[in-house]
Amino acid sequence: MILLLVQYGHPALRRKGARIETITPAIEKLIQDMFETMHDAAGVGLAAQQIGEALQLTVIDVRPAKDRPSTLELHCQPADVAAIMPLVLINPQITPYGEPVSGSEGCLSFPEIYGDITRPESVSVIATNAKGERFEFKAGGLLARAVQHEYDHLQGILFI
Ligand code: ZN
């Protein structure tokens, strides 16, 4: 089911997401609907706040952005980014690292607004997946940027 994307000004966008302790059927359905909504809107990431739910939950899929490469490290080894796509991050903790790099960012909550945002080029992530399992990875490129952008949403922070 495609969900309504809330736009700038909606209070949910400014709310810090609540932790998810149990993957209930309602959360599973929400994850599925968030992927449908994100793909329908041609986005590479969507946070729960953007569909009006203040939860520590975001979905990411960078595969459609073929002109903006990403890198991935799993278990300290370089890995194919597609191996973890589509990506569900529940209660993520992130540690950005590396040189700050500038890159273009858009947001499904701000249609047709793009800006160059400077962020560290890499990020280390610990999160829970859709099965309730903890997992870790390191990302660079577009995936690192998307993770940092979506993490900000989960804290109620917007890219403007
Ligand atoms: Zn956004």
CSV table of C-alpha atoms and ligand atoms in Angstrom, one decimal:
chain,number,residue,atom,x,y,z
A,1,MET,CA,0.0,0.0,0.0
A,2,ILE,CA,1.4,3.4,-1.0
A,3,LEU,CA,1.3,5.7,2.0
A,4,LEU,CA,0.8,9.5,2.0
A,5,LEU,CA,4.1,11.4,2.2
A,6,VAL,CA,3.9,14.2,4.7
A,7,GLN,CA,5.4,17.5,3.6
A,8,TYR,CA,7.5,20.1,5.3
A,9,GLY,CA,5.6,21.7,8.2
A,10,HIS,CA,4.1,18.4,9.4
A,11,PRO,CA,5.0,18.0,13.1
A,12,ALA,CA,6.1,14.3,12.7
A,13,LEU,CA,9.1,15.5,10.7
A,14,ARG,CA,10.5,17.3,13.8
A,15,ARG,CA,9.9,14.4,16.3
A,16,LYS,CA,12.6,12.1,17.4
A,17,GLY,CA,11.5,8.5,16.6
A,18,ALA,CA,10.6,6.1,19.4
A,19,ARG,CA,12.7,2.9,19.6
A,20,ILE,CA,11.1,-0.3,18.2
A,21,GLU,CA,11.6,-3.1,20.7
A,22,THR,CA,9.5,-5.8,18.9
A,23,ILE,CA,9.0,-6.4,15.2
A,24,THR,CA,5.2,-6.8,15.3
A,25,PRO,CA,3.0,-7.7,12.3
A,26,ALA,CA,2.1,-4.0,12.2
A,27,ILE,CA,5.8,-3.0,11.9
A,28,GLU,CA,6.3,-5.6,9.2
A,29,LYS,CA,3.4,-4.2,7.2
A,30,LEU,CA,4.7,-0.7,7.7
A,31,ILE,CA,8.2,-1.7,6.4
A,32,GLN,CA,6.6,-3.2,3.3
A,33,ASP,CA,4.4,-0.1,2.7
A,34,MET,CA,7.4,2.2,3.2
A,35,PHE,CA,9.3,0.3,0.5
A,36,GLU,CA,6.3,0.6,-1.9
A,37,THR,CA,6.0,4.3,-1.1
A,38,MET,CA,9.7,5.0,-1.6
A,39,HIS,CA,9.9,3.1,-4.9
A,40,ASP,CA,6.7,4.8,-6.1
A,41,ALA,CA,8.2,8.2,-5.4
A,42,ALA,CA,11.6,7.2,-6.9
A,43,GLY,CA,13.5,7.9,-3.7
A,44,VAL,CA,16.5,6.0,-2.3
A,45,GLY,CA,15.6,6.4,1.3
A,46,LEU,CA,12.5,7.0,3.5
A,47,ALA,CA,12.2,7.5,7.2
A,48,ALA,CA,9.1,6.7,9.3
A,49,GLN,CA,8.7,10.4,10.1
A,50,GLN,CA,8.0,11.0,6.4
A,51,ILE,CA,4.9,8.9,6.5
A,52,GLY,CA,3.8,10.5,9.8
A,53,GLU,CA,5.2,7.9,12.2
A,54,ALA,CA,7.9,9.0,14.7
A,55,LEU,CA,9.7,5.7,15.0
A,56,GLN,CA,13.4,4.6,14.7
A,57,LEU,CA,12.8,3.0,11.4
A,58,THR,CA,14.1,3.8,7.9
A,59,VAL,CA,14.3,2.0,4.6
A,60,ILE,CA,17.0,2.5,1.9
A,61,ASP,CA,17.6,1.2,-1.6
A,62,VAL,CA,20.4,2.9,-3.5
A,63,ARG,CA,20.3,0.5,-6.5
A,64,PRO,CA,18.3,2.8,-8.8
A,65,ALA,CA,20.9,5.5,-8.4
A,66,LYS,CA,23.3,3.9,-10.9
A,67,ASP,CA,25.3,7.1,-11.5
A,68,ARG,CA,26.1,7.6,-7.8
A,69,PRO,CA,28.3,4.8,-6.6
A,70,SER,CA,28.2,3.3,-3.1
A,71,THR,CA,30.7,1.1,-1.2
A,72,LEU,CA,30.1,-1.5,1.5
A,73,GLU,CA,32.1,-3.3,4.0
A,74,LEU,CA,30.6,-6.3,5.8
A,75,HIS,CA,32.6,-8.2,8.5
A,76,CYS,CA,35.6,-6.0,7.6
A,77,GLN,CA,35.6,-7.2,4.0
A,78,PRO,CA,34.6,-5.2,0.9
A,79,ALA,CA,31.2,-6.4,-0.2
A,80,ASP,CA,28.7,-5.9,-3.1
A,81,VAL,CA,26.3,-3.1,-2.0
A,82,ALA,CA,23.4,-5.2,-3.5
A,83,ALA,CA,24.0,-7.8,-0.8
A,84,ILE,CA,22.2,-5.7,1.8
A,85,MET,CA,19.7,-4.0,-0.5
A,86,PRO,CA,16.9,-3.3,0.1
A,87,LEU,CA,18.0,-2.2,3.5
A,88,VAL,CA,15.9,-1.8,6.7
A,89,LEU,CA,17.4,0.0,9.6
A,90,ILE,CA,15.7,-0.2,13.0
A,91,ASN,CA,17.1,1.7,16.0
A,92,PRO,CA,20.3,2.5,14.1
A,93,GLN,CA,23.4,3.9,15.7
A,94,ILE,CA,25.8,5.5,13.3
A,95,THR,CA,29.4,6.8,13.5
A,96,PRO,CA,30.3,9.0,10.5
A,97,TYR,CA,34.0,9.1,9.7
A,98,GLY,CA,36.4,10.3,6.9
A,99,GLU,CA,36.8,13.5,5.0
A,100,PRO,CA,33.8,15.8,4.7
A,101,VAL,CA,32.5,15.7,1.1
A,102,SER,CA,29.8,17.8,-0.5
A,103,GLY,CA,27.0,16.2,-2.5
A,104,SER,CA,23.6,16.9,-3.9
A,105,GLU,CA,20.7,15.8,-1.7
A,106,GLY,CA,16.9,15.8,-2.2
A,107,CYS,CA,14.2,14.8,0.2
A,108,LEU,CA,10.7,13.3,-0.5
A,109,SER,CA,9.4,15.7,2.1
A,110,PHE,CA,10.7,18.7,0.1
A,111,PRO,CA,9.6,18.1,-3.4
A,112,GLU,CA,11.9,19.8,-6.0
A,113,ILE,CA,14.3,21.2,-3.4
A,114,TYR,CA,17.9,20.0,-3.8
A,115,GLY,CA,20.9,21.3,-1.9
A,116,ASP,CA,24.6,20.5,-1.7
A,117,ILE,CA,25.2,19.1,1.8
A,118,THR,CA,28.6,18.4,3.3
A,119,ARG,CA,28.9,15.2,5.3
A,120,PRO,CA,31.7,12.7,6.2
A,121,GLU,CA,32.3,10.4,3.3
A,122,SER,CA,31.8,7.2,5.3
A,123,VAL,CA,29.7,5.8,8.1
A,124,SER,CA,29.8,2.9,10.4
A,125,VAL,CA,26.3,1.5,11.3
A,126,ILE,CA,24.9,-0.8,13.9
A,127,ALA,CA,21.2,-1.5,13.6
A,128,THR,CA,18.4,-4.1,13.9
A,129,ASN,CA,17.1,-5.7,10.7
A,130,ALA,CA,13.5,-6.6,9.7
A,131,LYS,CA,13.9,-10.0,11.4
A,132,GLY,CA,14.9,-8.4,14.7
A,133,GLU,CA,18.6,-9.3,14.3
A,134,ARG,CA,21.5,-6.9,15.1
A,135,PHE,CA,23.9,-6.3,12.2
A,136,GLU,CA,26.8,-4.0,11.4
A,137,PHE,CA,28.3,-2.6,8.2
A,138,LYS,CA,30.4,0.3,6.9
A,139,ALA,CA,29.3,2.3,3.9
A,140,GLY,CA,30.8,5.0,1.6
A,141,GLY,CA,29.5,7.0,-1.3
A,142,LEU,CA,25.8,7.5,-1.8
A,143,LEU,CA,24.9,4.8,0.7
A,144,ALA,CA,26.8,6.7,3.5
A,145,ARG,CA,25.1,9.9,2.5
A,146,ALA,CA,21.6,8.2,2.5
A,147,VAL,CA,22.2,6.6,5.9
A,148,GLN,CA,23.2,9.9,7.4
A,149,HIS,CA,20.3,11.8,5.8
A,150,GLU,CA,17.8,9.2,7.0
A,151,TYR,CA,19.4,9.0,10.5
A,152,ASP,CA,18.8,12.7,10.8
A,153,HIS,CA,15.1,12.2,10.0
A,154,LEU,CA,14.9,9.7,12.8
A,155,GLN,CA,16.2,12.4,15.2
A,156,GLY,CA,13.7,14.9,13.9
A,157,ILE,CA,16.4,16.8,11.9
A,158,LEU,CA,15.8,18.0,8.4
A,159,PHE,CA,18.4,18.7,5.7
A,160,ILE,CA,17.5,22.4,5.4
B,1,ZN,ZN,14.7,13.2,3.6
